[in-house]
Tab-separated table of C-alpha atoms in Angstrom:
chain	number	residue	atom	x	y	z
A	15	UNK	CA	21.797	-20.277	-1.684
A	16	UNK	CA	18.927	-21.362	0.693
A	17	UNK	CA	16.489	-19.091	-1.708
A	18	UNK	CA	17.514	-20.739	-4.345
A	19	UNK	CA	17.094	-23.962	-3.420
A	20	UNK	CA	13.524	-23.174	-1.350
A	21	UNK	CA	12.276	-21.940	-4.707
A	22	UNK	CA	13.036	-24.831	-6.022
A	23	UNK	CA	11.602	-27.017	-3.905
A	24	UNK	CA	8.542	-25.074	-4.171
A	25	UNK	CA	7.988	-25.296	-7.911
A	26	UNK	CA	8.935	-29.121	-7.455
A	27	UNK	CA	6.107	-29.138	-4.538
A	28	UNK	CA	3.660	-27.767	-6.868
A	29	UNK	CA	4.110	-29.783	-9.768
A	30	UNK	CA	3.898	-32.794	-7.911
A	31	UNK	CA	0.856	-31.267	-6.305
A	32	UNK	CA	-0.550	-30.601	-9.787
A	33	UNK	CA	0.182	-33.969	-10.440
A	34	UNK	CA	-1.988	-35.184	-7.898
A	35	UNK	CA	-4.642	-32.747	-8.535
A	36	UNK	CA	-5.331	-34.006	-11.979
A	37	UNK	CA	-5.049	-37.896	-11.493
A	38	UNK	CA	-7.274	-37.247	-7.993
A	39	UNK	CA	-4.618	-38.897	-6.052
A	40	UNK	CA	-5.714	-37.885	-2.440
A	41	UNK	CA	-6.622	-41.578	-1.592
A	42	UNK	CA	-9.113	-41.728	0.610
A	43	UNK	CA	-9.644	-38.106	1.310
A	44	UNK	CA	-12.812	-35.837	-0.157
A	45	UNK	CA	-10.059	-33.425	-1.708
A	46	UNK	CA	-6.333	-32.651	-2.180
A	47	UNK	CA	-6.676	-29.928	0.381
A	48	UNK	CA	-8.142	-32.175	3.069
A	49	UNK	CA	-5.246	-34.747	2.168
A	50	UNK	CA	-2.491	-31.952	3.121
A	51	UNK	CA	-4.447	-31.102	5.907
A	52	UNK	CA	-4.169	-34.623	7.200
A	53	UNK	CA	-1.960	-36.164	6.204
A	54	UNK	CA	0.776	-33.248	6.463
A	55	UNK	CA	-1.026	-31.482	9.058
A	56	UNK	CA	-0.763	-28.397	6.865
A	57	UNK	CA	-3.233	-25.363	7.772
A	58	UNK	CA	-5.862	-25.072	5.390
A	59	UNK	CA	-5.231	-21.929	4.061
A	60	UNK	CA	-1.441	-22.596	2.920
A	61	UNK	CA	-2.770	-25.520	1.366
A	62	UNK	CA	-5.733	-24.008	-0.575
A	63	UNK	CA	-3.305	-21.062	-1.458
A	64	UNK	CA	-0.772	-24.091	-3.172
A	65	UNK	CA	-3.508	-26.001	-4.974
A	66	UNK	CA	-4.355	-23.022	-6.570
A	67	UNK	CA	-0.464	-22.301	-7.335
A	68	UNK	CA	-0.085	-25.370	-8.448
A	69	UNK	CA	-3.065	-25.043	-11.090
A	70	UNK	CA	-2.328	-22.006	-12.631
A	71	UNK	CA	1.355	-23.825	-12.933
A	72	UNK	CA	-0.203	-26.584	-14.800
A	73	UNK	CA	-2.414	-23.908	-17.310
A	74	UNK	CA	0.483	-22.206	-17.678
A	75	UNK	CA	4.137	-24.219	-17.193
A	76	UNK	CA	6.092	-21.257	-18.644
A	77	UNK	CA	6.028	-19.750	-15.471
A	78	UNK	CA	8.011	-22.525	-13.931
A	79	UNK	CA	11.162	-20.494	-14.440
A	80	UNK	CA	9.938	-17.585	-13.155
A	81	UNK	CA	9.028	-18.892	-9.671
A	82	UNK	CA	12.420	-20.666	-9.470
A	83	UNK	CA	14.195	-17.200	-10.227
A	84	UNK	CA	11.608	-15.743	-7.509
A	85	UNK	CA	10.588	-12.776	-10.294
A	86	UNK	CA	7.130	-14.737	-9.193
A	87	UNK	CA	5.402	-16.097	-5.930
A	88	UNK	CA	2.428	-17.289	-4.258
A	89	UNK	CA	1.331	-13.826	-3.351
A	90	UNK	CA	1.772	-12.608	-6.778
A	91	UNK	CA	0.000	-15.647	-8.324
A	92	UNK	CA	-2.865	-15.302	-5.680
A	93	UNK	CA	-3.174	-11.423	-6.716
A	94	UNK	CA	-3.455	-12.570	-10.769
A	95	UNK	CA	-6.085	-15.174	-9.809
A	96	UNK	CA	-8.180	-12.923	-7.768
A	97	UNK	CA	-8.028	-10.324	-10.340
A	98	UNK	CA	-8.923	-13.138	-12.936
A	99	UNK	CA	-11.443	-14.309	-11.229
A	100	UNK	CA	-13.256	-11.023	-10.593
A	101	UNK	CA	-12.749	-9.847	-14.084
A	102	UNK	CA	-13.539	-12.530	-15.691
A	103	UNK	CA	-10.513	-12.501	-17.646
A	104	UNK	CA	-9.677	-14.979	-20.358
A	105	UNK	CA	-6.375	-17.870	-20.314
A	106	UNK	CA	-4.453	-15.142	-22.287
A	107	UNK	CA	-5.389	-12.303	-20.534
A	108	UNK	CA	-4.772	-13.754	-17.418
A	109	UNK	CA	-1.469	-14.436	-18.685
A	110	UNK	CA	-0.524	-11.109	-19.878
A	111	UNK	CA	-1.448	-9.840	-16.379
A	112	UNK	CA	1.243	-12.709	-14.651
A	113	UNK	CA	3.589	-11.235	-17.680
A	114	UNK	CA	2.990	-7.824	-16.334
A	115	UNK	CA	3.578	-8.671	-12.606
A	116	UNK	CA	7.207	-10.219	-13.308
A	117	UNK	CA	9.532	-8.890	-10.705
A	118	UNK	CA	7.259	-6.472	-9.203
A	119	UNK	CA	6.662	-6.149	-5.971
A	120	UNK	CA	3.283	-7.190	-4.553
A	121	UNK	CA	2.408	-3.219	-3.681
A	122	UNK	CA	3.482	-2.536	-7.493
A	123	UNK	CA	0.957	-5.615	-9.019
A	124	UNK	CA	-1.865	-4.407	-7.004
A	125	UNK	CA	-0.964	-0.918	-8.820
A	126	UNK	CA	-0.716	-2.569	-11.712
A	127	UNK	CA	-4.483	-4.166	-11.250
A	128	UNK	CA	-5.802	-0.692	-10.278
A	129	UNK	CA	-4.634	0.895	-13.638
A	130	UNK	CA	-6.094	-1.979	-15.833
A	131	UNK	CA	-8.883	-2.698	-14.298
A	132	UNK	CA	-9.973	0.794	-12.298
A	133	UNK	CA	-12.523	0.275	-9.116
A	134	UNK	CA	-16.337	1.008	-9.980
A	135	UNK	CA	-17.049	3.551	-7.281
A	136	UNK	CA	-14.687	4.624	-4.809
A	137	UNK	CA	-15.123	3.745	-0.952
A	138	UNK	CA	-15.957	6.183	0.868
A	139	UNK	CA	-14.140	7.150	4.158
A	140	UNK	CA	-14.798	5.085	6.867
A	141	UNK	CA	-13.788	4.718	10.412
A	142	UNK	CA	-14.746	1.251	12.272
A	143	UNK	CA	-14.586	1.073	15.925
A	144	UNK	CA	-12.736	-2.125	16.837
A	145	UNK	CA	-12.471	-1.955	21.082
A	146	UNK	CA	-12.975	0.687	23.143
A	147	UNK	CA	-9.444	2.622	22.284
A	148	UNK	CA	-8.817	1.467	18.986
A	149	UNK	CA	-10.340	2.001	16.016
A	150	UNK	CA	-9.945	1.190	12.007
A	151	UNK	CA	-9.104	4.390	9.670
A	152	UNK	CA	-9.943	3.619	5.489
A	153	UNK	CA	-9.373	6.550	3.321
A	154	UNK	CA	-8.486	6.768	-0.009
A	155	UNK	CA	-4.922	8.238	-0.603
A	156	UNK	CA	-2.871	9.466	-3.630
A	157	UNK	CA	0.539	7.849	-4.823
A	158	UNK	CA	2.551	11.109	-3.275
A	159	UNK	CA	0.545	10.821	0.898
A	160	UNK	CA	1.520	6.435	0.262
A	161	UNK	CA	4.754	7.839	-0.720
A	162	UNK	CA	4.848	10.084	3.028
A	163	UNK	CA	3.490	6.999	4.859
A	164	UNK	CA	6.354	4.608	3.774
A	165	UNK	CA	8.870	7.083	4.432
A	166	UNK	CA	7.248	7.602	8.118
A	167	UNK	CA	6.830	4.122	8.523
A	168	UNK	CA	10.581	3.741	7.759
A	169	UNK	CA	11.490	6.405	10.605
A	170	UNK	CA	9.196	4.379	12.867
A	171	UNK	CA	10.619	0.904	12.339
A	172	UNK	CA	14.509	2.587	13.654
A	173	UNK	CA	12.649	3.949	17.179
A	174	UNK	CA	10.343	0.727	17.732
């Protein structure tokens, strides 16, 4: 019941912030986000990341429904505009990605992403030194070694 009603609240949040957004009422701030900043003391990034909700809400108002049934979200929205952005992608192929990401998991979009639009060159392995005892491991892995690492991760989480 709380879901429910805390995805409503949010899609009623970002209208009204994409309300604001287009008339430019922020009053006597230099932006919307500097108005939620301080005026609601929100942190910048959780505003920026609504302002941009909010706008693809106002392109697109069909996906209203889909955020209040929670088969969207912020992250999911953030991961269509970043792929949108990058690719250049068009209103309606911007909107067949969102249609494509529709109660997915974040892990599955970014999948999703990957198949359609396949990286350039593949990074190479790297390992970054971070302190003295710790350091960063990239490496590119297949869907069957993510597969092993979610399963030991899931043994992990029971003795930790």
């Amino acid at each position: 019941m709380f879901v429910v009603k805390e995805r409503e609240a949010l899609v009623a949040m970002l209208g009204h912030l994409g309300e604001m957004d287009r008339r430019k009422l922020f009053y006597h701030y230099s932006s919307l986000r500097s108005y939620l900043v301080g005026e609601y003391g929100m942190e910048e990034w959780m505003a920026e990341r609504r302002i941009r909700a909010a706008r693809i809400l106002r392109r697109f108002p069909e996906l209203k429904s889909k955020l209040e049934s929670g088969r969207l979200n912020l992250t999911l929205l953030e991961i269509a505009q970043g792929v949108a952005y990058r690719e250049k992608l068009s209103d309606e192929e911007l909107k067949e990605v969102l249609e494509s990401f529709s109660g997915q998991t974040c892990r599955a979009a970014k999948r999703e992403v990957a198949r359609r639009y396949p990286a350039q060159e593949l990074p190479r392995d790297q390992i970054i030194p971070l302190d003295e005892e710790h350091s960063e491991v990239r490496f590119v892995a297949d869907q069957k070694l993510l597969d092993q690492l979610d399963e030991i991760r899931g043994l992990l989480t029971h003795s930790h």
